[in-house]
């Protein structure tokens, strides 16, 4: 029997079977969306490459393409996960940081520094390519180790950044308090000067009264009558 005859005689799936397939596909799609949301939520937020699941060597166009794919996949309107909006915002922030040339250069510089540091620990030259067999045979893998090194350095940088912000805020607060105190002193001085001026006449009158009361009174001399 020919293949065409066999396919022609094969029974067509019933409507009920087609409906079941649609439901299963829909449920599988929903499950995959939720899995992707969980992956983003668990990703290291300080490393946009980790959030977008991209290699550090990716191009700007690859960043945009991957972002479009994932953002459509986990969009809150399509994904039933209750934290889909949060994951969507994290994804958007990661794409924005990698699209910013200055931010990406700073991130790449940190990762390069982490790579050089790791290679030195392994007693390997920093010029060694990732394809070198000495890196391929590592366990855990070089990529895993580099991600761990990069993560620690990014955390250290974030801690320093937050401390700097805190110190700046403290300094700004100190300056603000100094300015407030200067304003308060000027205000008190102005009020004191106004009070001094307003009571000028009263002080003059008081002085006059005091001066008059302190003058010695002339005693009347009795004139002796002779004879």
GROMACS .gro file of C-alpha atoms in nm:
model
  227
    1UNK     CA    1   0.000   0.000   0.000
    2UNK     CA    2   0.135   0.339  -0.094
    3UNK     CA    3   0.205   0.615   0.158
    4UNK     CA    4  -0.061   0.833   0.000
    5UNK     CA    5  -0.319   0.558   0.035
    6UNK     CA    6  -0.214   0.501   0.396
    7UNK     CA    7  -0.244   0.869   0.480
    8UNK     CA    8  -0.575   0.891   0.303
    9UNK     CA    9  -0.714   0.602   0.504
   10UNK     CA   10  -0.584   0.739   0.835
   11UNK     CA   11  -0.870   0.863   1.052
   12UNK     CA   12  -0.894   1.238   1.100
   13UNK     CA   13  -0.880   1.360   1.459
   14UNK     CA   14  -1.219   1.441   1.604
   15UNK     CA   15  -1.321   1.789   1.713
   16UNK     CA   16  -1.291   1.679   2.073
   17UNK     CA   17  -0.932   1.563   2.018
   18UNK     CA   18  -0.844   1.893   1.849
   19UNK     CA   19  -0.993   2.086   2.138
   20UNK     CA   20  -0.791   1.881   2.385
   21UNK     CA   21  -0.472   1.953   2.186
   22UNK     CA   22  -0.547   2.326   2.193
   23UNK     CA   23  -0.601   2.318   2.569
   24UNK     CA   24  -0.277   2.125   2.626
   25UNK     CA   25  -0.081   2.362   2.404
   26UNK     CA   26  -0.231   2.662   2.580
   27UNK     CA   27  -0.150   2.517   2.921
   28UNK     CA   28   0.206   2.435   2.810
   29UNK     CA   29   0.249   2.790   2.681
   30UNK     CA   30   0.117   2.937   3.006
   31UNK     CA   31   0.352   2.713   3.206
   32UNK     CA   32   0.652   2.820   2.997
   33UNK     CA   33   0.560   3.185   3.046
   34UNK     CA   34   0.549   3.137   3.422
   35UNK     CA   35   0.883   2.954   3.414
   36UNK     CA   36   1.038   3.249   3.229
   37UNK     CA   37   0.893   3.495   3.481
   38UNK     CA   38   1.046   3.292   3.765
   39UNK     CA   39   1.381   3.287   3.585
   40UNK     CA   40   1.383   3.667   3.552
   41UNK     CA   41   1.282   3.716   3.915
   42UNK     CA   42   1.567   3.487   4.027
   43UNK     CA   43   1.824   3.647   3.794
   44UNK     CA   44   2.100   3.867   3.936
   45UNK     CA   45   1.947   4.214   3.897
   46UNK     CA   46   2.279   4.402   3.888
   47UNK     CA   47   2.382   4.211   3.575
   48UNK     CA   48   2.151   4.289   3.279
   49UNK     CA   49   2.313   4.009   3.078
   50UNK     CA   50   2.189   3.764   3.338
   51UNK     CA   51   1.836   3.907   3.328
   52UNK     CA   52   1.817   3.888   2.948
   53UNK     CA   53   2.004   3.555   2.943
   54UNK     CA   54   2.262   3.691   2.697
   55UNK     CA   55   2.636   3.650   2.657
   56UNK     CA   56   2.856   3.953   2.724
   57UNK     CA   57   2.968   3.951   2.359
   58UNK     CA   58   2.616   4.009   2.224
   59UNK     CA   59   2.551   4.299   1.987
   60UNK     CA   60   2.313   4.589   2.044
   61UNK     CA   61   2.077   4.440   1.786
   62UNK     CA   62   2.080   4.105   1.968
   63UNK     CA   63   1.989   4.285   2.290
   64UNK     CA   64   1.687   4.448   2.126
   65UNK     CA   65   1.579   4.125   1.960
   66UNK     CA   66   1.601   3.922   2.281
   67UNK     CA   67   1.417   4.190   2.473
   68UNK     CA   68   1.133   4.196   2.220
   69UNK     CA   69   1.100   3.818   2.231
   70UNK     CA   70   1.091   3.789   2.610
   71UNK     CA   71   0.880   4.100   2.668
   72UNK     CA   72   0.609   3.969   2.435
   73UNK     CA   73   0.631   3.626   2.594
   74UNK     CA   74   0.589   3.740   2.956
   75UNK     CA   75   0.374   4.047   2.897
   76UNK     CA   76   0.129   4.085   3.189
   77UNK     CA   77  -0.162   4.080   2.944
   78UNK     CA   78  -0.061   3.731   2.828
   79UNK     CA   79   0.109   3.579   3.130
   80UNK     CA   80  -0.107   3.463   3.426
   81UNK     CA   81   0.182   3.483   3.674
   82UNK     CA   82   0.094   3.729   3.951
   83UNK     CA   83   0.445   3.877   3.943
   84UNK     CA   84   0.458   3.914   3.565
   85UNK     CA   85   0.440   4.298   3.591
   86UNK     CA   86   0.744   4.297   3.823
   87UNK     CA   87   0.940   4.068   3.590
   88UNK     CA   88   0.842   4.285   3.293
   89UNK     CA   89   0.980   4.596   3.469
   90UNK     CA   90   1.305   4.415   3.556
   91UNK     CA   91   1.341   4.307   3.194
   92UNK     CA   92   1.280   4.660   3.068
   93UNK     CA   93   1.541   4.802   3.308
   94UNK     CA   94   1.799   4.546   3.193
   95UNK     CA   95   1.738   4.631   2.827
   96UNK     CA   96   1.761   5.003   2.904
   97UNK     CA   97   2.098   4.961   3.080
   98UNK     CA   98   2.248   4.755   2.798
   99UNK     CA   99   2.120   5.008   2.543
  100UNK     CA  100   2.293   5.289   2.731
  101UNK     CA  101   2.649   5.294   2.591
  102UNK     CA  102   2.805   5.449   2.901
  103UNK     CA  103   2.636   5.207   3.143
  104UNK     CA  104   2.723   4.909   2.927
  105UNK     CA  105   3.087   5.019   2.903
  106UNK     CA  106   3.105   5.043   3.282
  107UNK     CA  107   2.945   4.701   3.320
  108UNK     CA  108   3.176   4.544   3.061
  109UNK     CA  109   3.479   4.701   3.232
  110UNK     CA  110   3.378   4.539   3.562
  111UNK     CA  111   3.329   4.202   3.393
  112UNK     CA  112   3.668   4.231   3.218
  113UNK     CA  113   3.830   4.311   3.552
  114UNK     CA  114   3.657   4.008   3.706
  115UNK     CA  115   3.779   3.791   3.416
  116UNK     CA  116   4.140   3.906   3.457
  117UNK     CA  117   4.120   3.851   3.831
  118UNK     CA  118   3.984   3.499   3.783
  119UNK     CA  119   4.249   3.410   3.525
  120UNK     CA  120   4.522   3.525   3.762
  121UNK     CA  121   4.379   3.300   4.033
  122UNK     CA  122   4.395   3.013   3.784
  123UNK     CA  123   4.755   3.106   3.696
  124UNK     CA  124   4.655   3.168   3.336
  125UNK     CA  125   4.743   3.464   3.112
  126UNK     CA  126   4.475   3.733   3.086
  127UNK     CA  127   4.505   3.726   2.706
  128UNK     CA  128   4.380   3.367   2.688
  129UNK     CA  129   4.066   3.326   2.469
  130UNK     CA  130   3.752   3.158   2.601
  131UNK     CA  131   3.798   2.883   2.343
  132UNK     CA  132   4.127   2.772   2.498
  133UNK     CA  133   4.114   2.404   2.607
  134UNK     CA  134   4.247   2.499   2.951
  135UNK     CA  135   3.925   2.694   3.008
  136UNK     CA  136   3.700   2.439   2.841
  137UNK     CA  137   3.804   2.160   3.076
  138UNK     CA  138   3.731   2.347   3.399
  139UNK     CA  139   3.475   2.220   3.648
  140UNK     CA  140   3.280   2.426   3.744
  141UNK     CA  141   3.292   2.582   3.399
  142UNK     CA  142   3.482   2.903   3.334
  143UNK     CA  143   3.153   3.078   3.246
  144UNK     CA  144   3.003   2.978   3.581
  145UNK     CA  145   3.312   3.097   3.768
  146UNK     CA  146   3.321   3.424   3.576
  147UNK     CA  147   2.955   3.492   3.653
  148UNK     CA  148   3.027   3.434   4.023
  149UNK     CA  149   3.333   3.666   4.017
  150UNK     CA  150   3.142   3.933   3.826
  151UNK     CA  151   2.851   3.905   4.066
  152UNK     CA  152   3.071   3.966   4.369
  153UNK     CA  153   3.242   4.265   4.208
  154UNK     CA  154   2.911   4.417   4.101
  155UNK     CA  155   2.780   4.373   4.455
  156UNK     CA  156   3.092   4.543   4.596
  157UNK     CA  157   3.048   4.832   4.352
  158UNK     CA  158   2.682   4.869   4.444
  159UNK     CA  159   2.768   4.875   4.814
  160UNK     CA  160   3.027   5.148   4.754
  161UNK     CA  161   2.780   5.342   4.541
  162UNK     CA  162   2.512   5.330   4.810
  163UNK     CA  163   2.760   5.433   5.079
  164UNK     CA  164   2.866   5.730   4.865
  165UNK     CA  165   2.503   5.831   4.818
  166UNK     CA  166   2.443   5.797   5.191
  167UNK     CA  167   2.748   6.011   5.270
  168UNK     CA  168   2.642   6.272   5.016
  169UNK     CA  169   2.296   6.281   5.167
  170UNK     CA  170   2.446   6.315   5.514
  171UNK     CA  171   2.671   6.598   5.395
  172UNK     CA  172   2.379   6.763   5.222
  173UNK     CA  173   2.178   6.728   5.542
  174UNK     CA  174   2.461   6.885   5.743
  175UNK     CA  175   2.486   7.174   5.498
  176UNK     CA  176   2.109   7.216   5.507
  177UNK     CA  177   2.115   7.229   5.889
  178UNK     CA  178   2.395   7.487   5.879
  179UNK     CA  179   2.197   7.702   5.638
  180UNK     CA  180   1.885   7.667   5.853
  181UNK     CA  181   2.085   7.771   6.159
  182UNK     CA  182   2.231   8.071   5.976
  183UNK     CA  183   1.883   8.176   5.866
  184UNK     CA  184   1.754   8.131   6.222
  185UNK     CA  185   2.042   8.341   6.360
  186UNK     CA  186   1.977   8.618   6.108
  187UNK     CA  187   1.609   8.607   6.193
  188UNK     CA  188   1.678   8.631   6.567
  189UNK     CA  189   1.919   8.918   6.507
  190UNK     CA  190   1.663   9.104   6.296
  191UNK     CA  191   1.397   9.048   6.563
  192UNK     CA  192   1.635   9.171   6.837
  193UNK     CA  193   1.718   9.483   6.635
  194UNK     CA  194   1.350   9.552   6.574
  195UNK     CA  195   1.272   9.508   6.943
  196UNK     CA  196   1.559   9.742   7.028
  197UNK     CA  197   1.426  10.007   6.791
  198UNK     CA  198   1.066   9.965   6.905
  199UNK     CA  199   1.161  10.015   7.271
  200UNK     CA  200   1.392  10.313   7.209
  201UNK     CA  201   1.142  10.573   7.335
  202UNK     CA  202   1.060  10.360   7.635
  203UNK     CA  203   1.428  10.334   7.723
  204UNK     CA  204   1.476  10.710   7.681
  205UNK     CA  205   1.178  10.780   7.904
  206UNK     CA  206   1.304  10.535   8.164
  207UNK     CA  207   1.645  10.698   8.160
  208UNK     CA  208   1.499  11.042   8.199
  209UNK     CA  209   1.285  10.929   8.490
  210UNK     CA  210   1.584  10.765   8.650
  211UNK     CA  211   1.802  11.073   8.592
  212UNK     CA  212   1.541  11.304   8.741
  213UNK     CA  213   1.482  11.086   9.042
  214UNK     CA  214   1.851  11.054   9.115
  215UNK     CA  215   1.918  11.432   9.128
  216UNK     CA  216   1.977  11.549   9.489
  217UNK     CA  217   1.703  11.779   9.620
  218UNK     CA  218   1.813  12.126   9.729
  219UNK     CA  219   1.756  12.183  10.101
  220UNK     CA  220   1.585  12.508  10.193
  221UNK     CA  221   1.803  12.715  10.423
  222UNK     CA  222   1.634  12.885  10.713
  223UNK     CA  223   1.708  13.252  10.733
  224UNK     CA  224   1.786  13.360  11.090
  225UNK     CA  225   1.606  13.667  11.199
  226UNK     CA  226   1.826  13.904  11.396
  227UNK     CA  227   1.714  14.122  11.683
   0.00000   0.00000   0.00000
